[in-house]
Amino acid sequence: MGFAEWWQGLQRRLSRTTPQLVLGHRNLYILPSSFGGLWLLSCIVLYLIGINGGSNSPVLLAFLMAGLLLISLFLTHFNLQGLKLEVLPQRLGFADQDQVYAIKTISKTWRPSIKWRWLQPGAPEQQLQHIRPGHQRLELRWHTHQRGLHLPGRLLIHTTAPLGLFRCWCYWEPPEPIWVAPARQRGPVQLFASDNNKAAQLNSATNKRSGSELFEELRPWRPEEGLQRVDWKARARGRGWVAKRFSDIGSSELWIGPAQQLPFEIALEHLCDRLCQETAAGNAVGLRLPNNTQLPPANGHQHLEHCLRALAQLPLPRCP
């Protein structure tokens, strides 16, 4: 077994997998930093020079540096000791983008210069955070190239504050997974016809205003709407200033699915982008997937997240 495998095994044994973690003596580890090692070496050299040369000044300076080193040991440990971490509900993300992993910190004191870094391969660079007293929400960047349900892996929490002479650290594996939808890519999708949509278009053919809008009702006219919506016939009959209200009949019965002529993952990326576009436009959209999953047309953020989660949990294609 090589050094890399031994080191990873040691990290697994030292890490904690709990939704809540209080940093303390059982899970914090501290050693001198590289700067602290040079500082300690300088103390030894000064002490030897003072002893051999019969001078008290280098010896006094060596004792002062050693005392500062000892004080830094406790100050660095106290910077993490007592910090409470909690995993928050995670938002759905998209593949090939930096995800946001939410963590809540609870602290009684100000804690400067705490660094956070995911230990998985290809993880973003470490983040530097100053923890203020009370409750604070931290959003840690995390990255993945594949859709599905993922755990972010092992998180390294460490600090060298306030003097940089010691490095105190802790390993934590948050157990809350995060859903990752396919990456968004503009492209063609498969459209499905709806019998209800056809019937609505036939029954409302005489009421259509611009080919895609359906007359709903009359309501009082407001000057900022312009004159194009004024019902001039009602105005001529003495009914006052009223405006026509229309609604889009096509948006209520839009069904989409992955394009069959494209590779499956690329078709899902196109489908994901189309779902986001239709929801942003306020249109109701339904989803039909190859595994016989059907989500009726609806709109809103909750429906979009339900559809994206259905795309994320589709079986991944097997490698040949």
PDB file of C-alpha atoms in Angstrom:
ATOM      1  CA  MET A   1       0.000   0.000   0.000  1.00  0.00           C
ATOM      2  CA  GLY A   2       1.421   3.345  -1.083  1.00  0.00           C
ATOM      3  CA  PHE A   3       1.542   6.556   0.870  1.00  0.00           C
ATOM      4  CA  ALA A   4      -1.460   8.037  -0.997  1.00  0.00           C
ATOM      5  CA  GLU A   5      -3.706   5.089  -0.104  1.00  0.00           C
ATOM      6  CA  TRP A   6      -2.508   5.169   3.507  1.00  0.00           C
ATOM      7  CA  TRP A   7      -3.166   8.901   3.749  1.00  0.00           C
ATOM      8  CA  GLN A   8      -6.691   8.594   2.312  1.00  0.00           C
ATOM      9  CA  GLY A   9      -7.470   5.784   4.736  1.00  0.00           C
ATOM     10  CA  LEU A  10      -6.247   7.919   7.621  1.00  0.00           C
ATOM     11  CA  GLN A  11      -8.485  10.792   6.474  1.00  0.00           C
ATOM     12  CA  ARG A  12     -11.495   8.466   6.375  1.00  0.00           C
ATOM     13  CA  ARG A  13     -10.808   7.280   9.927  1.00  0.00           C
ATOM     14  CA  LEU A  14     -10.419  10.845  11.195  1.00  0.00           C
ATOM     15  CA  SER A  15     -13.539  12.226   9.466  1.00  0.00           C
ATOM     16  CA  ARG A  16     -17.049  12.439  10.959  1.00  0.00           C
ATOM     17  CA  THR A  17     -20.264  11.661   9.027  1.00  0.00           C
ATOM     18  CA  THR A  18     -23.047  13.421  10.915  1.00  0.00           C
ATOM     19  CA  PRO A  19     -25.626  16.096   9.974  1.00  0.00           C
ATOM     20  CA  GLN A  20     -24.417  18.164  12.945  1.00  0.00           C
ATOM     21  CA  LEU A  21     -20.873  18.537  14.186  1.00  0.00           C
ATOM     22  CA  VAL A  22     -19.439  20.433  17.154  1.00  0.00           C
ATOM     23  CA  LEU A  23     -15.708  20.996  16.822  1.00  0.00           C
ATOM     24  CA  GLY A  24     -13.790  20.077  19.960  1.00  0.00           C
ATOM     25  CA  HIS A  25     -10.953  18.024  21.407  1.00  0.00           C
ATOM     26  CA  ARG A  26     -12.225  14.731  19.925  1.00  0.00           C
ATOM     27  CA  ASN A  27     -12.233  15.846  16.284  1.00  0.00           C
ATOM     28  CA  LEU A  28      -9.688  18.699  16.084  1.00  0.00           C
ATOM     29  CA  TYR A  29      -6.040  18.094  15.251  1.00  0.00           C
ATOM     30  CA  ILE A  30      -3.200  20.605  15.478  1.00  0.00           C
ATOM     31  CA  LEU A  31       0.454  20.617  14.387  1.00  0.00           C
ATOM     32  CA  PRO A  32       3.024  23.367  13.723  1.00  0.00           C
ATOM     33  CA  SER A  33       2.833  24.925  10.295  1.00  0.00           C
ATOM     34  CA  SER A  34       5.899  25.292   8.092  1.00  0.00           C
ATOM     35  CA  PHE A  35       6.320  28.819   9.419  1.00  0.00           C
ATOM     36  CA  GLY A  36       5.878  27.463  12.955  1.00  0.00           C
ATOM     37  CA  GLY A  37       8.583  24.880  12.337  1.00  0.00           C
ATOM     38  CA  LEU A  38      11.028  27.600  11.255  1.00  0.00           C
ATOM     39  CA  TRP A  39      10.011  29.628  14.303  1.00  0.00           C
ATOM     40  CA  LEU A  40      10.776  26.688  16.617  1.00  0.00           C
ATOM     41  CA  LEU A  41      14.109  26.082  14.871  1.00  0.00           C
ATOM     42  CA  SER A  42      14.978  29.759  15.372  1.00  0.00           C
ATOM     43  CA  CYS A  43      14.228  29.444  19.087  1.00  0.00           C
ATOM     44  CA  ILE A  44      16.621  26.502  19.373  1.00  0.00           C
ATOM     45  CA  VAL A  45      19.377  28.268  17.416  1.00  0.00           C
ATOM     46  CA  LEU A  46      19.091  31.439  19.506  1.00  0.00           C
ATOM     47  CA  TYR A  47      19.192  29.440  22.714  1.00  0.00           C
ATOM     48  CA  LEU A  48      22.330  27.558  21.629  1.00  0.00           C
ATOM     49  CA  ILE A  49      24.027  30.788  20.557  1.00  0.00           C
ATOM     50  CA  GLY A  50      23.262  32.394  23.894  1.00  0.00           C
ATOM     51  CA  ILE A  51      24.489  29.395  25.901  1.00  0.00           C
ATOM     52  CA  ASN A  52      27.705  28.957  23.917  1.00  0.00           C
ATOM     53  CA  GLY A  53      28.456  32.669  23.752  1.00  0.00           C
ATOM     54  CA  GLY A  54      27.661  33.395  27.379  1.00  0.00           C
ATOM     55  CA  SER A  55      25.156  36.088  26.419  1.00  0.00           C
ATOM     56  CA  ASN A  56      21.756  36.481  28.049  1.00  0.00           C
ATOM     57  CA  SER A  57      20.093  38.471  25.232  1.00  0.00           C
ATOM     58  CA  PRO A  58      19.772  35.553  22.725  1.00  0.00           C
ATOM     59  CA  VAL A  59      18.566  33.294  25.543  1.00  0.00           C
ATOM     60  CA  LEU A  60      15.923  35.821  26.616  1.00  0.00           C
ATOM     61  CA  LEU A  61      14.787  36.269  23.015  1.00  0.00           C
ATOM     62  CA  ALA A  62      14.577  32.471  22.599  1.00  0.00           C
ATOM     63  CA  PHE A  63      12.365  32.171  25.691  1.00  0.00           C
ATOM     64  CA  LEU A  64      10.103  35.002  24.475  1.00  0.00           C
ATOM     65  CA  MET A  65       9.712  33.340  21.068  1.00  0.00           C
ATOM     66  CA  ALA A  66       8.984  29.985  22.722  1.00  0.00           C
ATOM     67  CA  GLY A  67       6.333  31.609  24.934  1.00  0.00           C
ATOM     68  CA  LEU A  68       4.676  33.206  21.902  1.00  0.00           C
ATOM     69  CA  LEU A  69       4.739  29.823  20.180  1.00  0.00           C
ATOM     70  CA  LEU A  70       2.984  28.228  23.152  1.00  0.00           C
ATOM     71  CA  ILE A  71       0.316  30.968  23.279  1.00  0.00           C
ATOM     72  CA  SER A  72      -0.285  30.571  19.531  1.00  0.00           C
ATOM     73  CA  LEU A  73      -0.985  26.858  20.089  1.00  0.00           C
ATOM     74  CA  PHE A  74      -4.012  27.633  22.270  1.00  0.00           C
ATOM     75  CA  LEU A  75      -5.219  30.632  20.225  1.00  0.00           C
ATOM     76  CA  THR A  76      -5.266  28.615  16.983  1.00  0.00           C
ATOM     77  CA  HIS A  77      -7.119  25.735  18.637  1.00  0.00           C
ATOM     78  CA  PHE A  78      -9.656  28.122  20.202  1.00  0.00           C
ATOM     79  CA  ASN A  79     -10.370  29.580  16.755  1.00  0.00           C
ATOM     80  CA  LEU A  80     -12.170  26.334  15.829  1.00  0.00           C
ATOM     81  CA  GLN A  81     -13.107  24.857  19.188  1.00  0.00           C
ATOM     82  CA  GLY A  82     -16.827  25.191  19.971  1.00  0.00           C
ATOM     83  CA  LEU A  83     -17.899  25.944  16.385  1.00  0.00           C
ATOM     84  CA  LYS A  84     -21.146  24.123  15.547  1.00  0.00           C
ATOM     85  CA  LEU A  85     -21.917  23.034  11.971  1.00  0.00           C
ATOM     86  CA  GLU A  86     -25.304  21.969  10.577  1.00  0.00           C
ATOM     87  CA  VAL A  87     -26.283  20.764   7.110  1.00  0.00           C
ATOM     88  CA  LEU A  88     -29.120  22.725   5.486  1.00  0.00           C
ATOM     89  CA  PRO A  89     -31.580  21.453   2.814  1.00  0.00           C
ATOM     90  CA  GLN A  90     -29.808  21.580  -0.517  1.00  0.00           C
ATOM     91  CA  ARG A  91     -30.965  23.215  -3.732  1.00  0.00           C
ATOM     92  CA  LEU A  92     -30.932  21.330  -7.007  1.00  0.00           C
ATOM     93  CA  GLY A  93     -28.048  22.205  -9.327  1.00  0.00           C
ATOM     94  CA  PHE A  94     -26.925  21.561 -12.907  1.00  0.00           C
ATOM     95  CA  ALA A  95     -24.051  19.436 -14.152  1.00  0.00           C
ATOM     96  CA  ASP A  96     -20.849  21.121 -15.368  1.00  0.00           C
ATOM     97  CA  GLN A  97     -21.568  24.088 -13.099  1.00  0.00           C
ATOM     98  CA  ASP A  98     -20.403  25.025  -9.644  1.00  0.00           C
ATOM     99  CA  GLN A  99     -22.986  23.762  -7.173  1.00  0.00           C
ATOM    100  CA  VAL A 100     -23.774  25.450  -3.875  1.00  0.00           C
ATOM    101  CA  TYR A 101     -23.662  23.320  -0.738  1.00  0.00           C
ATOM    102  CA  ALA A 102     -25.352  25.139   2.152  1.00  0.00           C
ATOM    103  CA  ILE A 103     -24.076  24.836   5.712  1.00  0.00           C
ATOM    104  CA  LYS A 104     -25.142  26.745   8.815  1.00  0.00           C
ATOM    105  CA  THR A 105     -22.568  27.762  11.407  1.00  0.00           C
ATOM    106  CA  ILE A 106     -23.398  28.611  15.013  1.00  0.00           C
ATOM    107  CA  SER A 107     -20.718  30.433  16.973  1.00  0.00           C
ATOM    108  CA  LYS A 108     -20.503  32.429  20.186  1.00  0.00           C
ATOM    109  CA  THR A 109     -17.389  34.377  19.180  1.00  0.00           C
ATOM    110  CA  TRP A 110     -15.763  35.941  16.139  1.00  0.00           C
ATOM    111  CA  ARG A 111     -13.601  33.400  14.278  1.00  0.00           C
ATOM    112  CA  PRO A 112     -11.305  34.854  11.576  1.00  0.00           C
ATOM    113  CA  SER A 113      -9.706  33.199   8.565  1.00  0.00           C
ATOM    114  CA  ILE A 114     -11.285  29.734   8.514  1.00  0.00           C
ATOM    115  CA  LYS A 115     -10.647  27.839   5.283  1.00  0.00           C
ATOM    116  CA  TRP A 116     -12.994  25.280   3.704  1.00  0.00           C
ATOM    117  CA  ARG A 117     -11.993  22.849   0.956  1.00  0.00           C
ATOM    118  CA  TRP A 118     -13.573  19.741  -0.565  1.00  0.00           C
ATOM    119  CA  LEU A 119     -11.087  16.877  -0.926  1.00  0.00           C
ATOM    120  CA  GLN A 120     -12.640  15.268  -3.999  1.00  0.00           C
ATOM    121  CA  PRO A 121     -10.652  15.384  -7.291  1.00  0.00           C
ATOM    122  CA  GLY A 122     -11.382  18.469  -9.382  1.00  0.00           C
ATOM    123  CA  ALA A 123     -12.979  20.365  -6.491  1.00  0.00           C
ATOM    124  CA  PRO A 124     -12.949  24.192  -6.574  1.00  0.00           C
ATOM    125  CA  GLU A 125     -10.268  26.073  -4.690  1.00  0.00           C
ATOM    126  CA  GLN A 126     -10.632  26.496  -0.963  1.00  0.00           C
ATOM    127  CA  GLN A 127     -12.793  29.290   0.381  1.00  0.00           C
ATOM    128  CA  LEU A 128     -11.816  31.681   3.150  1.00  0.00           C
ATOM    129  CA  GLN A 129     -14.585  32.677   5.543  1.00  0.00           C
ATOM    130  CA  HIS A 130     -14.774  34.816   8.654  1.00  0.00           C
ATOM    131  CA  ILE A 131     -17.370  33.376  11.028  1.00  0.00           C
ATOM    132  CA  ARG A 132     -19.309  36.017  12.931  1.00  0.00           C
ATOM    133  CA  PRO A 133     -21.128  35.403  16.241  1.00  0.00           C
ATOM    134  CA  GLY A 134     -24.603  33.871  15.966  1.00  0.00           C
ATOM    135  CA  HIS A 135     -26.086  31.960  13.039  1.00  0.00           C
ATOM    136  CA  GLN A 136     -24.487  32.266   9.610  1.00  0.00           C
ATOM    137  CA  ARG A 137     -25.240  30.560   6.293  1.00  0.00           C
ATOM    138  CA  LEU A 138     -22.238  29.387   4.299  1.00  0.00           C
ATOM    139  CA  GLU A 139     -22.481  28.453   0.623  1.00  0.00           C
ATOM    140  CA  LEU A 140     -19.551  26.264  -0.326  1.00  0.00           C
ATOM    141  CA  ARG A 141     -18.786  25.768  -4.004  1.00  0.00           C
ATOM    142  CA  TRP A 142     -18.808  22.202  -5.265  1.00  0.00           C
ATOM    143  CA  HIS A 143     -18.497  20.768  -8.777  1.00  0.00           C
ATOM    144  CA  THR A 144     -19.582  17.661 -10.655  1.00  0.00           C
ATOM    145  CA  HIS A 145     -19.779  16.695 -14.329  1.00  0.00           C
ATOM    146  CA  GLN A 146     -22.471  14.024 -13.966  1.00  0.00           C
ATOM    147  CA  ARG A 147     -26.172  14.258 -13.196  1.00  0.00           C
ATOM    148  CA  GLY A 148     -27.802  12.250 -10.442  1.00  0.00           C
ATOM    149  CA  LEU A 149     -27.832  12.165  -6.661  1.00  0.00           C
ATOM    150  CA  HIS A 150     -24.411  13.018  -5.269  1.00  0.00           C
ATOM    151  CA  LEU A 151     -22.675  13.353  -1.936  1.00  0.00           C
ATOM    152  CA  PRO A 152     -20.040  16.090  -1.907  1.00  0.00           C
ATOM    153  CA  GLY A 153     -17.508  13.932  -0.067  1.00  0.00           C
ATOM    154  CA  ARG A 154     -14.998  14.889   2.585  1.00  0.00           C
ATOM    155  CA  LEU A 155     -14.671  18.511   3.706  1.00  0.00           C
ATOM    156  CA  LEU A 156     -11.468  19.888   5.209  1.00  0.00           C
ATOM    157  CA  ILE A 157     -11.931  22.717   7.721  1.00  0.00           C
ATOM    158  CA  HIS A 158      -8.666  24.303   8.825  1.00  0.00           C
ATOM    159  CA  THR A 159      -7.119  27.534  10.074  1.00  0.00           C
ATOM    160  CA  THR A 160      -3.724  29.017  10.948  1.00  0.00           C
ATOM    161  CA  ALA A 161      -5.087  32.185  12.563  1.00  0.00           C
ATOM    162  CA  PRO A 162      -4.136  34.288  14.391  1.00  0.00           C
ATOM    163  CA  LEU A 163      -0.325  34.027  14.083  1.00  0.00           C
ATOM    164  CA  GLY A 164       0.169  31.295  11.480  1.00  0.00           C
ATOM    165  CA  LEU A 165       2.474  29.248  13.701  1.00  0.00           C
ATOM    166  CA  PHE A 166       0.099  26.269  14.027  1.00  0.00           C
ATOM    167  CA  ARG A 167      -2.398  24.605  11.712  1.00  0.00           C
ATOM    168  CA  CYS A 168      -5.596  23.246  13.271  1.00  0.00           C
ATOM    169  CA  TRP A 169      -7.925  21.148  11.149  1.00  0.00           C
ATOM    170  CA  CYS A 170     -10.927  18.822  11.105  1.00  0.00           C
ATOM    171  CA  TYR A 171     -12.456  16.397   8.551  1.00  0.00           C
ATOM    172  CA  TRP A 172     -16.216  16.247   8.022  1.00  0.00           C
ATOM    173  CA  GLU A 173     -18.418  14.307   5.578  1.00  0.00           C
ATOM    174  CA  PRO A 174     -21.843  15.996   5.338  1.00  0.00           C
ATOM    175  CA  PRO A 175     -24.465  13.260   4.764  1.00  0.00           C
ATOM    176  CA  GLU A 176     -27.028  15.427   2.930  1.00  0.00           C
ATOM    177  CA  PRO A 177     -26.994  14.570  -0.827  1.00  0.00           C
ATOM    178  CA  ILE A 178     -27.618  17.059  -3.602  1.00  0.00           C
ATOM    179  CA  TRP A 179     -29.624  16.476  -6.787  1.00  0.00           C
ATOM    180  CA  VAL A 180     -27.793  17.431  -9.987  1.00  0.00           C
ATOM    181  CA  ALA A 181     -29.845  17.885 -13.143  1.00  0.00           C
ATOM    182  CA  PRO A 182     -28.380  17.563 -16.666  1.00  0.00           C
ATOM    183  CA  ALA A 183     -26.380  20.484 -17.965  1.00  0.00           C
ATOM    184  CA  ARG A 184     -28.355  23.159 -19.794  1.00  0.00           C
ATOM    185  CA  GLN A 185     -27.768  23.263 -23.548  1.00  0.00           C
ATOM    186  CA  ARG A 186     -30.028  24.858 -26.115  1.00  0.00           C
ATOM    187  CA  GLY A 187     -31.278  22.460 -28.764  1.00  0.00           C
ATOM    188  CA  PRO A 188     -34.255  20.555 -30.213  1.00  0.00           C
ATOM    189  CA  VAL A 189     -36.738  18.581 -28.102  1.00  0.00           C
ATOM    190  CA  GLN A 190     -39.614  16.278 -28.985  1.00  0.00           C
ATOM    191  CA  LEU A 191     -43.083  17.843 -28.893  1.00  0.00           C
ATOM    192  CA  PHE A 192     -46.160  15.732 -28.181  1.00  0.00           C
ATOM    193  CA  ALA A 193     -49.658  16.562 -29.415  1.00  0.00           C
ATOM    194  CA  SER A 194     -52.465  16.790 -26.858  1.00  0.00           C
ATOM    195  CA  ASP A 195     -56.105  15.968 -27.594  1.00  0.00           C
ATOM    196  CA  ASN A 196     -57.320  18.534 -25.092  1.00  0.00           C
ATOM    197  CA  ASN A 197     -55.167  21.184 -26.715  1.00  0.00           C
ATOM    198  CA  LYS A 198     -56.562  20.399 -30.181  1.00  0.00           C
ATOM    199  CA  ALA A 199     -60.144  20.571 -28.933  1.00  0.00           C
ATOM    200  CA  ALA A 200     -59.514  23.884 -27.244  1.00  0.00           C
ATOM    201  CA  GLN A 201     -58.054  25.319 -30.421  1.00  0.00           C
ATOM    202  CA  LEU A 202     -61.046  24.162 -32.496  1.00  0.00           C
ATOM    203  CA  ASN A 203     -63.687  25.425 -30.053  1.00  0.00           C
ATOM    204  CA  SER A 204     -62.025  28.823 -29.689  1.00  0.00           C
ATOM    205  CA  ALA A 205     -61.186  29.467 -33.339  1.00  0.00           C
ATOM    206  CA  THR A 206     -63.613  32.394 -33.521  1.00  0.00           C
ATOM    207  CA  ASN A 207     -62.266  33.984 -30.330  1.00  0.00           C
ATOM    208  CA  LYS A 208     -58.562  33.876 -31.137  1.00  0.00           C
ATOM    209  CA  ARG A 209     -56.865  37.234 -31.360  1.00  0.00           C
ATOM    210  CA  SER A 210     -53.369  36.605 -32.776  1.00  0.00           C
ATOM    211  CA  GLY A 211     -53.264  32.872 -33.480  1.00  0.00           C
ATOM    212  CA  SER A 212     -52.088  31.881 -29.977  1.00  0.00           C
ATOM    213  CA  GLU A 213     -54.276  33.954 -27.648  1.00  0.00           C
ATOM    214  CA  LEU A 214     -57.777  33.183 -26.390  1.00  0.00           C
ATOM    215  CA  PHE A 215     -60.307  35.848 -25.397  1.00  0.00           C
ATOM    216  CA  GLU A 216     -61.277  35.541 -21.724  1.00  0.00           C
ATOM    217  CA  GLU A 217     -63.190  38.596 -20.437  1.00  0.00           C
ATOM    218  CA  LEU A 218     -63.772  42.332 -20.491  1.00  0.00           C
ATOM    219  CA  ARG A 219     -62.420  44.543 -17.744  1.00  0.00           C
ATOM    220  CA  PRO A 220     -61.984  48.305 -17.127  1.00  0.00           C
ATOM    221  CA  TRP A 221     -59.431  49.881 -19.438  1.00  0.00           C
ATOM    222  CA  ARG A 222     -56.307  51.556 -18.051  1.00  0.00           C
ATOM    223  CA  PRO A 223     -54.459  54.254 -20.058  1.00  0.00           C
ATOM    224  CA  GLU A 224     -51.058  52.553 -19.679  1.00  0.00           C
ATOM    225  CA  GLU A 225     -52.342  49.525 -21.647  1.00  0.00           C
ATOM    226  CA  GLY A 226     -52.609  51.463 -24.898  1.00  0.00           C
ATOM    227  CA  LEU A 227     -55.519  51.695 -27.337  1.00  0.00           C
ATOM    228  CA  GLN A 228     -54.969  48.332 -29.054  1.00  0.00           C
ATOM    229  CA  ARG A 229     -56.907  46.425 -26.358  1.00  0.00           C
ATOM    230  CA  VAL A 230     -59.900  48.781 -26.173  1.00  0.00           C
ATOM    231  CA  ASP A 231     -63.228  47.172 -27.096  1.00  0.00           C
ATOM    232  CA  TRP A 232     -64.423  49.835 -29.563  1.00  0.00           C
ATOM    233  CA  LYS A 233     -67.758  48.109 -30.158  1.00  0.00           C
ATOM    234  CA  ALA A 234     -68.588  48.316 -26.472  1.00  0.00           C
ATOM    235  CA  ARG A 235     -67.424  51.937 -26.491  1.00  0.00           C
ATOM    236  CA  ALA A 236     -69.745  52.732 -29.420  1.00  0.00           C
ATOM    237  CA  ARG A 237     -72.668  51.159 -27.556  1.00  0.00           C
ATOM    238  CA  GLY A 238     -72.085  53.440 -24.591  1.00  0.00           C
ATOM    239  CA  ARG A 239     -70.571  50.859 -22.214  1.00  0.00           C
ATOM    240  CA  GLY A 240     -67.582  53.071 -21.411  1.00  0.00           C
ATOM    241  CA  TRP A 241     -63.895  52.306 -21.712  1.00  0.00           C
ATOM    242  CA  VAL A 242     -63.334  48.564 -21.379  1.00  0.00           C
ATOM    243  CA  ALA A 243     -60.428  46.364 -22.474  1.00  0.00           C
ATOM    244  CA  LYS A 244     -60.269  42.824 -23.770  1.00  0.00           C
ATOM    245  CA  ARG A 245     -58.276  40.250 -21.843  1.00  0.00           C
ATOM    246  CA  PHE A 246     -56.648  37.314 -23.656  1.00  0.00           C
ATOM    247  CA  SER A 247     -54.810  34.192 -22.527  1.00  0.00           C
ATOM    248  CA  ASP A 248     -52.408  31.874 -24.324  1.00  0.00           C
ATOM    249  CA  ILE A 249     -54.119  28.579 -25.116  1.00  0.00           C
ATOM    250  CA  GLY A 250     -50.985  26.800 -26.236  1.00  0.00           C
ATOM    251  CA  SER A 251     -49.058  27.096 -22.981  1.00  0.00           C
ATOM    252  CA  SER A 252     -51.535  25.082 -20.904  1.00  0.00           C
ATOM    253  CA  GLU A 253     -51.045  21.807 -22.794  1.00  0.00           C
ATOM    254  CA  LEU A 254     -47.397  21.756 -23.843  1.00  0.00           C
ATOM    255  CA  TRP A 255     -45.834  18.288 -23.602  1.00  0.00           C
ATOM    256  CA  ILE A 256     -42.139  17.776 -24.316  1.00  0.00           C
ATOM    257  CA  GLY A 257     -39.679  14.897 -24.197  1.00  0.00           C
ATOM    258  CA  PRO A 258     -36.107  14.040 -25.251  1.00  0.00           C
ATOM    259  CA  ALA A 259     -35.375  14.093 -28.968  1.00  0.00           C
ATOM    260  CA  GLN A 260     -35.001  10.528 -30.222  1.00  0.00           C
ATOM    261  CA  GLN A 261     -32.487  11.256 -33.003  1.00  0.00           C
ATOM    262  CA  LEU A 262     -29.862  12.569 -30.549  1.00  0.00           C
ATOM    263  CA  PRO A 263     -27.650  10.805 -27.980  1.00  0.00           C
ATOM    264  CA  PHE A 264     -29.572  10.335 -24.770  1.00  0.00           C
ATOM    265  CA  GLU A 265     -27.498  12.628 -22.525  1.00  0.00           C
ATOM    266  CA  ILE A 266     -27.442  15.440 -25.102  1.00  0.00           C
ATOM    267  CA  ALA A 267     -31.216  15.120 -25.551  1.00  0.00           C
ATOM    268  CA  LEU A 268     -31.648  15.453 -21.779  1.00  0.00           C
ATOM    269  CA  GLU A 269     -29.515  18.613 -21.786  1.00  0.00           C
ATOM    270  CA  HIS A 270     -31.744  20.140 -24.459  1.00  0.00           C
ATOM    271  CA  LEU A 271     -34.837  19.078 -22.529  1.00  0.00           C
ATOM    272  CA  CYS A 272     -33.490  20.609 -19.321  1.00  0.00           C
ATOM    273  CA  ASP A 273     -32.871  23.955 -21.024  1.00  0.00           C
ATOM    274  CA  ARG A 274     -36.347  23.959 -22.610  1.00  0.00           C
ATOM    275  CA  LEU A 275     -37.989  23.265 -19.242  1.00  0.00           C
ATOM    276  CA  CYS A 276     -36.172  26.217 -17.677  1.00  0.00           C
ATOM    277  CA  GLN A 277     -37.128  28.503 -20.575  1.00  0.00           C
ATOM    278  CA  GLU A 278     -40.824  27.604 -20.475  1.00  0.00           C
ATOM    279  CA  THR A 279     -40.994  28.001 -16.703  1.00  0.00           C
ATOM    280  CA  ALA A 280     -39.239  31.369 -16.840  1.00  0.00           C
ATOM    281  CA  ALA A 281     -41.811  32.502 -19.426  1.00  0.00           C
ATOM    282  CA  GLY A 282     -44.665  31.453 -17.124  1.00  0.00           C
ATOM    283  CA  ASN A 283     -45.856  28.659 -19.426  1.00  0.00           C
ATOM    284  CA  ALA A 284     -47.225  25.356 -18.197  1.00  0.00           C
ATOM    285  CA  VAL A 285     -45.266  22.399 -19.538  1.00  0.00           C
ATOM    286  CA  GLY A 286     -45.607  18.631 -19.189  1.00  0.00           C
ATOM    287  CA  LEU A 287     -42.882  16.021 -19.355  1.00  0.00           C
ATOM    288  CA  ARG A 288     -42.846  12.587 -20.993  1.00  0.00           C
ATOM    289  CA  LEU A 289     -39.793  10.377 -20.507  1.00  0.00           C
ATOM    290  CA  PRO A 290     -38.723   7.047 -22.039  1.00  0.00           C
ATOM    291  CA  ASN A 291     -39.260   5.172 -18.747  1.00  0.00           C
ATOM    292  CA  ASN A 292     -43.026   5.901 -18.979  1.00  0.00           C
ATOM    293  CA  THR A 293     -42.773   8.771 -16.482  1.00  0.00           C
ATOM    294  CA  GLN A 294     -45.348  11.477 -17.212  1.00  0.00           C
ATOM    295  CA  LEU A 295     -45.622  14.756 -15.330  1.00  0.00           C
ATOM    296  CA  PRO A 296     -48.802  16.692 -16.241  1.00  0.00           C
ATOM    297  CA  PRO A 297     -48.452  20.275 -17.502  1.00  0.00           C
ATOM    298  CA  ALA A 298     -47.998  22.840 -14.743  1.00  0.00           C
ATOM    299  CA  ASN A 299     -45.864  25.869 -14.006  1.00  0.00           C
ATOM    300  CA  GLY A 300     -43.989  27.299 -11.082  1.00  0.00           C
ATOM    301  CA  HIS A 301     -40.677  26.587  -9.374  1.00  0.00           C
ATOM    302  CA  GLN A 302     -41.859  23.448  -7.568  1.00  0.00           C
ATOM    303  CA  HIS A 303     -43.023  21.820 -10.814  1.00  0.00           C
ATOM    304  CA  LEU A 304     -39.726  22.729 -12.498  1.00  0.00           C
ATOM    305  CA  GLU A 305     -37.729  21.173  -9.661  1.00  0.00           C
ATOM    306  CA  HIS A 306     -39.895  18.038  -9.820  1.00  0.00           C
ATOM    307  CA  CYS A 307     -39.214  17.723 -13.560  1.00  0.00           C
ATOM    308  CA  LEU A 308     -35.487  18.340 -13.190  1.00  0.00           C
ATOM    309  CA  ARG A 309     -35.277  15.767 -10.431  1.00  0.00           C
ATOM    310  CA  ALA A 310     -37.024  13.247 -12.708  1.00  0.00           C
ATOM    311  CA  LEU A 311     -34.360  13.926 -15.349  1.00  0.00           C
ATOM    312  CA  ALA A 312     -31.572  13.613 -12.802  1.00  0.00           C
ATOM    313  CA  GLN A 313     -32.662  10.187 -11.574  1.00  0.00           C
ATOM    314  CA  LEU A 314     -32.989   8.567 -15.009  1.00  0.00           C
ATOM    315  CA  PRO A 315     -30.600   5.589 -15.366  1.00  0.00           C
ATOM    316  CA  LEU A 316     -27.223   6.524 -16.750  1.00  0.00           C
ATOM    317  CA  PRO A 317     -26.309   4.906 -20.102  1.00  0.00           C
ATOM    318  CA  ARG A 318     -23.890   1.997 -19.789  1.00  0.00           C
ATOM    319  CA  CYS A 319     -20.437   2.405 -21.235  1.00  0.00           C
ATOM    320  CA  PRO A 320     -19.735  -0.069 -24.060  1.00  0.00           C
TER     321      PRO A 320
END
